[in-house]
Amino acid sequence: MKIVEYELRRIHLPLVRPFRTSFGTQSEREVLLVKVTTEDGVIGWAECVAMSAPLYSPEYVSGCLEMMRTFLIPALNKATEISAAEVGQILKPFLGAQMAKAALETAVLDAELKIAGISLANYLGANKTKVPCGVSVGIAPSIEALVDEVTSYVEAGYKRIKLKIEPGWDITPVRKIRELFPDKPLQVDANQAYSRTDFKHLKQLDEFNLLLIEQPLEEHDILGHAQLAEIMTTPICLDESIISLHSAQDALELKATSVINIKPGRVGGYLESARIHNYCLEKSIPVWCGGMLETGIGRAANLALAALPGFTLPGDTSASSRFFKKDITTPFEMIDGHLEVPNGVGIGVSPDIEYMNSITKSVEIFTGK
Ligand code: OSB
Ligand code: MG
């Protein structure tokens, strides 16, 4: 397949409510979209999941743009013909940049699957047509506000609740939500906010029958997570630490994690995500699909991945309305606590061009050679 044009577009979408985590508060989502056009005029779309600032991961929107324009797109342009499976190999010499690489690979894959006439879900090996929805709940201004927000999600039908925690916002809010919803699948996410001196404190979370605790310690603290896993009964689930199949294998082998949050952007794409899934399925390690406040473009692809057989826990695959009043695609609506897996060719969705244009901040076009 020959790519004749790469388009990099930055858009800004307001969020329905501020999303507060231990690494900061988001009140709008700046998103980098990638569009590729093949020599036959087939278009592929993808969303780069990097956030505006390098607070969750080292990547950030303008850094990804720079990485793509200076290194990644020129490297892809050197190869006259490319397939999605080759993108990762071609980009391998450039270190890091998983989110930037994932977006380019996914856009190429979307175009390729459109030409082949199959959906991403089929291509990846999905065995479900709908997936259960979990929701990630930010740190709230008060316990009352948290209760209101969680109650609204439970009433809407969400199958699993994830509470963001940080020092000063952990035991009390979790206890309150557990008391109100004794049987609801519940988990917490610390986004690296704790350290090795907090083990006794974190151990208190064991009494709440949580599905898991996500990324309590720093990204690089694999040993710390293994030590914490020894003393807690709540399973540890790594997010930020898992950036590839290798890092997943290491963390599992070292017993630093017993569940894995697979986020395609964080691991370099859907192909690497499928490899992590396959490895975990073989070892009976549960996995779930993480989220990055995606628009419908990224959400569609996540749903395809979440439909694979090893995704046995509900993911952060929520309805479009969880974050956006108006999405750039046809909105994903939750029915009976589930989202339907797109079954159209490729990622199965495309943006509403008029709305997308109206929220576009910049566009750069690179002509393929
Ligand atoms: O740690 O899972 C995370 C959002 C941005 C960055 C990191 C994370 C999150 C979420 C929201 O928790 C997930 C979502 O619903 O999209
Ligand atoms: Mg997380």
mmCIF file of C-alpha atoms in Angstrom, residues 60-344:
data_model
loop_
_atom_site.group_PDB
_atom_site.id
_atom_site.type_symbol
_atom_site.label_atom_id
_atom_site.label_comp_id
_atom_site.label_asym_id
_atom_site.label_seq_id
_atom_site.Cartn_x
_atom_site.Cartn_y
_atom_site.Cartn_z
ATOM 1 C CA TYR A 60 2.432 15.041 24.941
ATOM 2 C CA VAL A 61 0.540 16.426 21.969
ATOM 3 C CA SER A 62 3.033 18.934 20.596
ATOM 4 C CA GLY A 63 5.913 16.510 21.268
ATOM 5 C CA CYS A 64 4.097 13.810 19.275
ATOM 6 C CA LEU A 65 3.533 16.252 16.429
ATOM 7 C CA GLU A 66 7.237 17.099 16.386
ATOM 8 C CA MET A 67 8.214 13.424 16.574
ATOM 9 C CA MET A 68 5.909 12.538 13.685
ATOM 10 C CA ARG A 69 6.906 15.430 11.440
ATOM 11 C CA THR A 70 10.657 15.192 12.017
ATOM 12 C CA PHE A 71 11.291 11.471 12.349
ATOM 13 C CA LEU A 72 8.355 9.115 11.949
ATOM 14 C CA ILE A 73 6.638 10.349 8.795
ATOM 15 C CA PRO A 74 9.954 10.845 6.924
ATOM 16 C CA ALA A 75 10.936 7.270 7.860
ATOM 17 C CA LEU A 76 7.621 5.899 6.598
ATOM 18 C CA ASN A 77 8.016 7.973 3.457
ATOM 19 C CA LYS A 78 11.333 6.292 2.681
ATOM 20 C CA ALA A 79 9.515 3.010 2.157
ATOM 21 C CA THR A 80 7.464 3.231 -1.018
ATOM 22 C CA GLU A 81 5.021 0.510 -0.025
ATOM 23 C CA ILE A 82 3.996 -0.082 3.586
ATOM 24 C CA SER A 83 1.664 -2.359 5.483
ATOM 25 C CA ALA A 84 0.494 -1.767 9.050
ATOM 26 C CA ALA A 85 2.523 -4.755 10.209
ATOM 27 C CA GLU A 86 5.691 -3.071 8.912
ATOM 28 C CA VAL A 87 5.099 0.306 10.547
ATOM 29 C CA GLY A 88 6.391 -0.815 13.949
ATOM 30 C CA GLN A 89 9.568 -2.238 12.407
ATOM 31 C CA ILE A 90 10.242 0.867 10.326
ATOM 32 C CA LEU A 91 9.777 3.135 13.362
ATOM 33 C CA LYS A 92 11.698 0.938 15.794
ATOM 34 C CA PRO A 93 15.007 2.872 15.588
ATOM 35 C CA PHE A 94 13.278 5.916 17.133
ATOM 36 C CA LEU A 95 13.112 5.285 20.848
ATOM 37 C CA GLY A 96 9.993 5.707 22.909
ATOM 38 C CA ALA A 97 7.162 7.557 21.160
ATOM 39 C CA GLN A 98 4.709 4.674 21.596
ATOM 40 C CA MET A 99 1.684 6.956 21.347
ATOM 41 C CA ALA A 100 2.911 8.697 18.207
ATOM 42 C CA LYS A 101 3.840 5.368 16.632
ATOM 43 C CA ALA A 102 0.541 3.779 17.634
ATOM 44 C CA ALA A 103 -1.435 6.548 15.934
ATOM 45 C CA LEU A 104 0.472 6.210 12.664
ATOM 46 C CA GLU A 105 0.194 2.417 12.688
ATOM 47 C CA THR A 106 -3.535 2.564 13.442
ATOM 48 C CA ALA A 107 -4.269 5.037 10.637
ATOM 49 C CA VAL A 108 -2.391 2.791 8.191
ATOM 50 C CA LEU A 109 -4.218 -0.253 9.577
ATOM 51 C CA ASP A 110 -7.610 1.449 9.216
ATOM 52 C CA ALA A 111 -6.900 2.154 5.526
ATOM 53 C CA GLU A 112 -5.529 -1.352 4.983
ATOM 54 C CA LEU A 113 -8.563 -3.043 6.542
ATOM 55 C CA LYS A 114 -10.918 -0.839 4.539
ATOM 56 C CA ILE A 115 -9.204 -2.075 1.389
ATOM 57 C CA ALA A 116 -9.349 -5.681 2.648
ATOM 58 C CA GLY A 117 -13.033 -5.205 3.574
ATOM 59 C CA ILE A 118 -12.790 -6.357 7.202
ATOM 60 C CA SER A 119 -13.381 -4.786 10.563
ATOM 61 C CA LEU A 120 -10.620 -4.180 13.112
ATOM 62 C CA ALA A 121 -12.520 -6.415 15.551
ATOM 63 C CA ASN A 122 -12.469 -9.338 13.114
ATOM 64 C CA TYR A 123 -8.871 -8.708 12.190
ATOM 65 C CA LEU A 124 -7.764 -8.749 15.842
ATOM 66 C CA GLY A 125 -9.766 -11.894 16.635
ATOM 67 C CA ALA A 126 -12.757 -10.541 18.550
ATOM 68 C CA ASN A 127 -15.321 -13.031 19.799
ATOM 69 C CA LYS A 128 -17.934 -10.576 21.131
ATOM 70 C CA THR A 129 -20.272 -8.097 19.481
ATOM 71 C CA LYS A 130 -20.687 -5.929 22.568
ATOM 72 C CA VAL A 131 -18.537 -5.196 25.599
ATOM 73 C CA PRO A 132 -19.436 -4.249 29.182
ATOM 74 C CA CYS A 133 -18.735 -0.657 30.181
ATOM 75 C CA GLY A 134 -16.684 0.578 33.077
ATOM 76 C CA VAL A 135 -16.293 4.212 34.019
ATOM 77 C CA SER A 136 -13.346 6.111 35.461
ATOM 78 C CA VAL A 137 -14.394 8.667 38.067
ATOM 79 C CA GLY A 138 -12.141 11.631 38.792
ATOM 80 C CA ILE A 139 -11.201 13.017 42.199
ATOM 81 C CA ALA A 140 -14.264 14.988 43.280
ATOM 82 C CA PRO A 141 -14.488 18.348 45.089
ATOM 83 C CA SER A 142 -16.308 16.649 47.998
ATOM 84 C CA ILE A 143 -17.631 13.266 49.128
ATOM 85 C CA GLU A 144 -21.188 14.456 48.329
ATOM 86 C CA ALA A 145 -20.174 15.383 44.790
ATOM 87 C CA LEU A 146 -18.494 11.972 44.388
ATOM 88 C CA VAL A 147 -21.580 10.153 45.631
ATOM 89 C CA ASP A 148 -23.764 12.097 43.173
ATOM 90 C CA GLU A 149 -21.481 11.373 40.268
ATOM 91 C CA VAL A 150 -21.033 7.670 41.027
ATOM 92 C CA THR A 151 -24.763 7.265 41.641
ATOM 93 C CA SER A 152 -25.515 8.745 38.235
ATOM 94 C CA TYR A 153 -23.146 6.255 36.565
ATOM 95 C CA VAL A 154 -24.575 3.304 38.490
ATOM 96 C CA GLU A 155 -28.096 4.389 37.517
ATOM 97 C CA ALA A 156 -27.007 4.768 33.892
ATOM 98 C CA GLY A 157 -25.951 1.104 33.966
ATOM 99 C CA TYR A 158 -22.158 1.141 34.192
ATOM 100 C CA LYS A 159 -20.959 -2.344 35.137
ATOM 101 C CA ARG A 160 -17.832 -1.282 36.971
ATOM 102 C CA ILE A 161 -16.691 1.844 38.765
ATOM 103 C CA LYS A 162 -13.097 3.016 38.975
ATOM 104 C CA LEU A 163 -12.244 5.722 41.475
ATOM 105 C CA LYS A 164 -9.191 7.893 41.025
ATOM 106 C CA ILE A 165 -7.299 8.144 44.311
ATOM 107 C CA GLU A 166 -4.350 10.084 45.732
ATOM 108 C CA PRO A 167 -2.964 10.696 49.238
ATOM 109 C CA GLY A 168 -5.753 12.495 51.116
ATOM 110 C CA TRP A 169 -8.469 11.101 48.806
ATOM 111 C CA ASP A 170 -8.457 7.342 49.216
ATOM 112 C CA ILE A 171 -9.755 5.397 52.229
ATOM 113 C CA THR A 172 -12.681 7.723 53.024
ATOM 114 C CA PRO A 173 -14.144 8.054 49.501
ATOM 115 C CA VAL A 174 -13.624 4.341 48.781
ATOM 116 C CA ARG A 175 -15.318 3.361 52.055
ATOM 117 C CA LYS A 176 -18.262 5.642 51.283
ATOM 118 C CA ILE A 177 -18.794 4.252 47.772
ATOM 119 C CA ARG A 178 -18.364 0.675 48.972
ATOM 120 C CA GLU A 179 -20.991 1.238 51.699
ATOM 121 C CA LEU A 180 -23.448 2.676 49.190
ATOM 122 C CA PHE A 181 -22.822 0.010 46.538
ATOM 123 C CA PRO A 182 -21.735 -3.143 48.400
ATOM 124 C CA ASP A 183 -21.907 -5.428 45.356
ATOM 125 C CA LYS A 184 -20.709 -3.133 42.569
ATOM 126 C CA PRO A 185 -17.454 -4.159 40.911
ATOM 127 C CA LEU A 186 -15.117 -1.411 42.147
ATOM 128 C CA GLN A 187 -11.455 -0.596 41.566
ATOM 129 C CA VAL A 188 -9.085 2.311 42.197
ATOM 130 C CA ASP A 189 -6.385 4.066 40.179
ATOM 131 C CA ALA A 190 -3.591 6.070 41.831
ATOM 132 C CA ASN A 191 -1.627 7.090 38.723
ATOM 133 C CA GLN A 192 1.703 6.690 40.570
ATOM 134 C CA ALA A 193 0.732 8.940 43.492
ATOM 135 C CA TYR A 194 2.170 6.767 46.303
ATOM 136 C CA SER A 195 5.635 5.633 47.328
ATOM 137 C CA ARG A 196 7.269 2.710 49.122
ATOM 138 C CA THR A 197 6.670 4.404 52.468
ATOM 139 C CA ASP A 198 2.882 4.185 51.954
ATOM 140 C CA PHE A 199 2.445 0.396 52.038
ATOM 141 C CA LYS A 200 0.747 0.297 55.445
ATOM 142 C CA HIS A 201 -1.629 3.006 54.383
ATOM 143 C CA LEU A 202 -2.479 1.303 51.073
ATOM 144 C CA LYS A 203 -3.032 -2.014 52.852
ATOM 145 C CA GLN A 204 -6.191 -0.476 54.374
ATOM 146 C CA LEU A 205 -7.779 -0.710 50.930
ATOM 147 C CA ASP A 206 -7.857 -4.501 51.296
ATOM 148 C CA GLU A 207 -11.053 -4.351 53.335
ATOM 149 C CA PHE A 208 -13.139 -3.000 50.421
ATOM 150 C CA ASN A 209 -13.173 -6.037 48.146
ATOM 151 C CA LEU A 210 -11.707 -4.110 45.216
ATOM 152 C CA LEU A 211 -11.133 -5.768 41.842
ATOM 153 C CA LEU A 212 -7.675 -4.228 41.757
ATOM 154 C CA ILE A 213 -5.511 -1.218 42.533
ATOM 155 C CA GLU A 214 -4.052 0.392 39.446
ATOM 156 C CA GLN A 215 -0.527 1.831 39.319
ATOM 157 C CA PRO A 216 -0.041 2.855 42.961
ATOM 158 C CA LEU A 217 3.695 3.586 42.574
ATOM 159 C CA GLU A 218 5.988 5.245 40.040
ATOM 160 C CA GLU A 219 6.186 3.945 36.519
ATOM 161 C CA HIS A 220 9.716 2.570 36.984
ATOM 162 C CA ASP A 221 9.183 1.094 40.440
ATOM 163 C CA ILE A 222 8.648 -2.526 39.439
ATOM 164 C CA LEU A 223 10.343 -3.839 42.577
ATOM 165 C CA GLY A 224 8.149 -1.607 44.767
ATOM 166 C CA HIS A 225 5.016 -2.977 43.100
ATOM 167 C CA ALA A 226 6.242 -6.528 43.645
ATOM 168 C CA GLN A 227 6.856 -5.777 47.331
ATOM 169 C CA LEU A 228 3.427 -4.193 47.689
ATOM 170 C CA ALA A 229 1.797 -7.174 45.929
ATOM 171 C CA GLU A 230 3.326 -9.423 48.611
ATOM 172 C CA ILE A 231 1.554 -7.636 51.420
ATOM 173 C CA MET A 232 -1.789 -6.674 49.839
ATOM 174 C CA THR A 233 -4.604 -9.063 49.036
ATOM 175 C CA THR A 234 -6.036 -6.603 46.475
ATOM 176 C CA PRO A 235 -4.520 -7.448 43.075
ATOM 177 C CA ILE A 236 -2.053 -4.920 41.652
ATOM 178 C CA CYS A 237 -2.691 -3.832 38.056
ATOM 179 C CA LEU A 238 -0.041 -1.897 36.176
ATOM 180 C CA ASP A 239 -0.945 0.807 33.669
ATOM 181 C CA GLU A 240 1.873 3.374 33.170
ATOM 182 C CA SER A 241 4.632 0.756 33.697
ATOM 183 C CA ILE A 242 3.513 -1.420 30.776
ATOM 184 C CA ILE A 243 4.866 0.037 27.561
ATOM 185 C CA SER A 244 5.436 -3.132 25.496
ATOM 186 C CA LEU A 245 4.996 -6.899 25.476
ATOM 187 C CA HIS A 246 8.462 -7.206 27.051
ATOM 188 C CA SER A 247 7.641 -4.922 29.950
ATOM 189 C CA ALA A 248 4.389 -6.835 30.500
ATOM 190 C CA GLN A 249 6.250 -10.157 30.562
ATOM 191 C CA ASP A 250 8.842 -8.783 32.986
ATOM 192 C CA ALA A 251 6.281 -7.275 35.369
ATOM 193 C CA LEU A 252 4.269 -10.513 35.414
ATOM 194 C CA GLU A 253 7.323 -12.690 35.890
ATOM 195 C CA LEU A 254 8.527 -10.442 38.724
ATOM 196 C CA LYS A 255 5.040 -10.591 40.317
ATOM 197 C CA ALA A 256 4.702 -6.809 40.249
ATOM 198 C CA THR A 257 1.278 -7.131 38.599
ATOM 199 C CA SER A 258 -1.380 -9.810 38.317
ATOM 200 C CA VAL A 259 -3.770 -7.986 35.979
ATOM 201 C CA ILE A 260 -2.890 -5.782 33.007
ATOM 202 C CA ASN A 261 -4.508 -2.625 31.733
ATOM 203 C CA ILE A 262 -3.858 -2.676 27.984
ATOM 204 C CA LYS A 263 -3.881 0.793 26.474
ATOM 205 C CA PRO A 264 -2.990 0.606 22.803
ATOM 206 C CA GLY A 265 -1.376 4.061 22.695
ATOM 207 C CA ARG A 266 0.843 3.314 25.669
ATOM 208 C CA VAL A 267 2.204 0.075 24.172
ATOM 209 C CA GLY A 268 2.752 1.314 20.611
ATOM 210 C CA GLY A 269 -0.437 0.173 18.917
ATOM 211 C CA TYR A 270 -3.168 -2.420 18.459
ATOM 212 C CA LEU A 271 -0.789 -5.046 17.080
ATOM 213 C CA GLU A 272 1.393 -4.935 20.217
ATOM 214 C CA SER A 273 -1.815 -4.835 22.297
ATOM 215 C CA ALA A 274 -2.977 -8.052 20.648
ATOM 216 C CA ARG A 275 0.418 -9.643 21.366
ATOM 217 C CA ILE A 276 0.134 -8.706 25.058
ATOM 218 C CA HIS A 277 -3.422 -10.040 25.086
ATOM 219 C CA ASN A 278 -2.357 -13.335 23.497
ATOM 220 C CA TYR A 279 0.479 -13.777 25.967
ATOM 221 C CA CYS A 280 -1.787 -13.029 28.934
ATOM 222 C CA LEU A 281 -4.569 -15.281 27.627
ATOM 223 C CA GLU A 282 -2.146 -18.170 27.444
ATOM 224 C CA LYS A 283 -1.038 -17.517 31.027
ATOM 225 C CA SER A 284 -4.608 -16.907 32.265
ATOM 226 C CA ILE A 285 -3.749 -13.333 33.272
ATOM 227 C CA PRO A 286 -6.853 -11.122 33.115
ATOM 228 C CA VAL A 287 -6.594 -8.005 30.981
ATOM 229 C CA TRP A 288 -8.867 -5.016 30.389
ATOM 230 C CA CYS A 289 -8.868 -2.132 27.972
ATOM 231 C CA GLY A 290 -7.796 1.222 29.388
ATOM 232 C CA GLY A 291 -8.981 4.572 28.111
ATOM 233 C CA MET A 292 -7.498 8.007 27.462
ATOM 234 C CA LEU A 293 -10.580 10.193 27.152
ATOM 235 C CA GLU A 294 -10.817 9.164 23.512
ATOM 236 C CA THR A 295 -13.121 10.660 20.943
ATOM 237 C CA GLY A 296 -15.179 8.224 18.888
ATOM 238 C CA ILE A 297 -12.165 7.603 16.630
ATOM 239 C CA GLY A 298 -10.049 6.122 19.420
ATOM 240 C CA ARG A 299 -13.034 4.642 21.259
ATOM 241 C CA ALA A 300 -14.113 2.623 18.198
ATOM 242 C CA ALA A 301 -10.724 0.943 17.965
ATOM 243 C CA ASN A 302 -10.623 0.308 21.726
ATOM 244 C CA LEU A 303 -13.959 -1.479 21.528
ATOM 245 C CA ALA A 304 -12.597 -3.787 18.834
ATOM 246 C CA LEU A 305 -9.687 -4.681 21.114
ATOM 247 C CA ALA A 306 -11.889 -5.080 24.198
ATOM 248 C CA ALA A 307 -13.905 -7.685 22.269
ATOM 249 C CA LEU A 308 -10.975 -10.155 22.288
ATOM 250 C CA PRO A 309 -11.489 -13.259 24.444
ATOM 251 C CA GLY A 310 -8.907 -12.422 27.136
ATOM 252 C CA PHE A 311 -10.550 -9.108 28.041
ATOM 253 C CA THR A 312 -12.451 -10.592 30.949
ATOM 254 C CA LEU A 313 -12.777 -7.424 33.059
ATOM 255 C CA PRO A 314 -14.845 -4.387 32.028
ATOM 256 C CA GLY A 315 -12.592 -1.668 30.604
ATOM 257 C CA ASP A 316 -12.637 2.114 30.694
ATOM 258 C CA THR A 317 -14.828 1.808 27.629
ATOM 259 C CA SER A 318 -17.549 4.279 28.485
ATOM 260 C CA ALA A 319 -20.165 6.024 26.356
ATOM 261 C CA SER A 320 -19.168 9.150 24.397
ATOM 262 C CA SER A 321 -21.383 11.160 26.759
ATOM 263 C CA ARG A 322 -19.120 10.291 29.718
ATOM 264 C CA PHE A 323 -16.664 12.922 28.463
ATOM 265 C CA PHE A 324 -18.226 14.823 25.577
ATOM 266 C CA LYS A 325 -21.434 16.680 24.954
ATOM 267 C CA LYS A 326 -20.810 16.225 21.245
ATOM 268 C CA ASP A 327 -18.369 13.648 19.896
ATOM 269 C CA ILE A 328 -16.637 13.936 16.520
ATOM 270 C CA THR A 329 -18.194 10.633 15.394
ATOM 271 C CA THR A 330 -21.678 9.229 15.779
ATOM 272 C CA PRO A 331 -21.766 8.923 19.577
ATOM 273 C CA PHE A 332 -21.259 5.578 21.276
ATOM 274 C CA GLU A 333 -24.320 4.995 23.407
ATOM 275 C CA MET A 334 -24.525 2.529 26.245
ATOM 276 C CA ILE A 335 -27.321 -0.016 26.109
ATOM 277 C CA ASP A 336 -27.874 -2.182 29.148
ATOM 278 C CA GLY A 337 -24.363 -1.395 30.412
ATOM 279 C CA HIS A 338 -22.715 -2.363 27.110
ATOM 280 C CA LEU A 339 -21.305 -0.714 24.010
ATOM 281 C CA GLU A 340 -21.608 -2.340 20.644
ATOM 282 C CA VAL A 341 -18.376 -3.256 18.908
ATOM 283 C CA PRO A 342 -18.215 -1.471 15.531
ATOM 284 C CA ASN A 343 -18.561 -3.966 12.684
ATOM 285 C CA GLY A 344 -17.902 -1.708 9.692
#
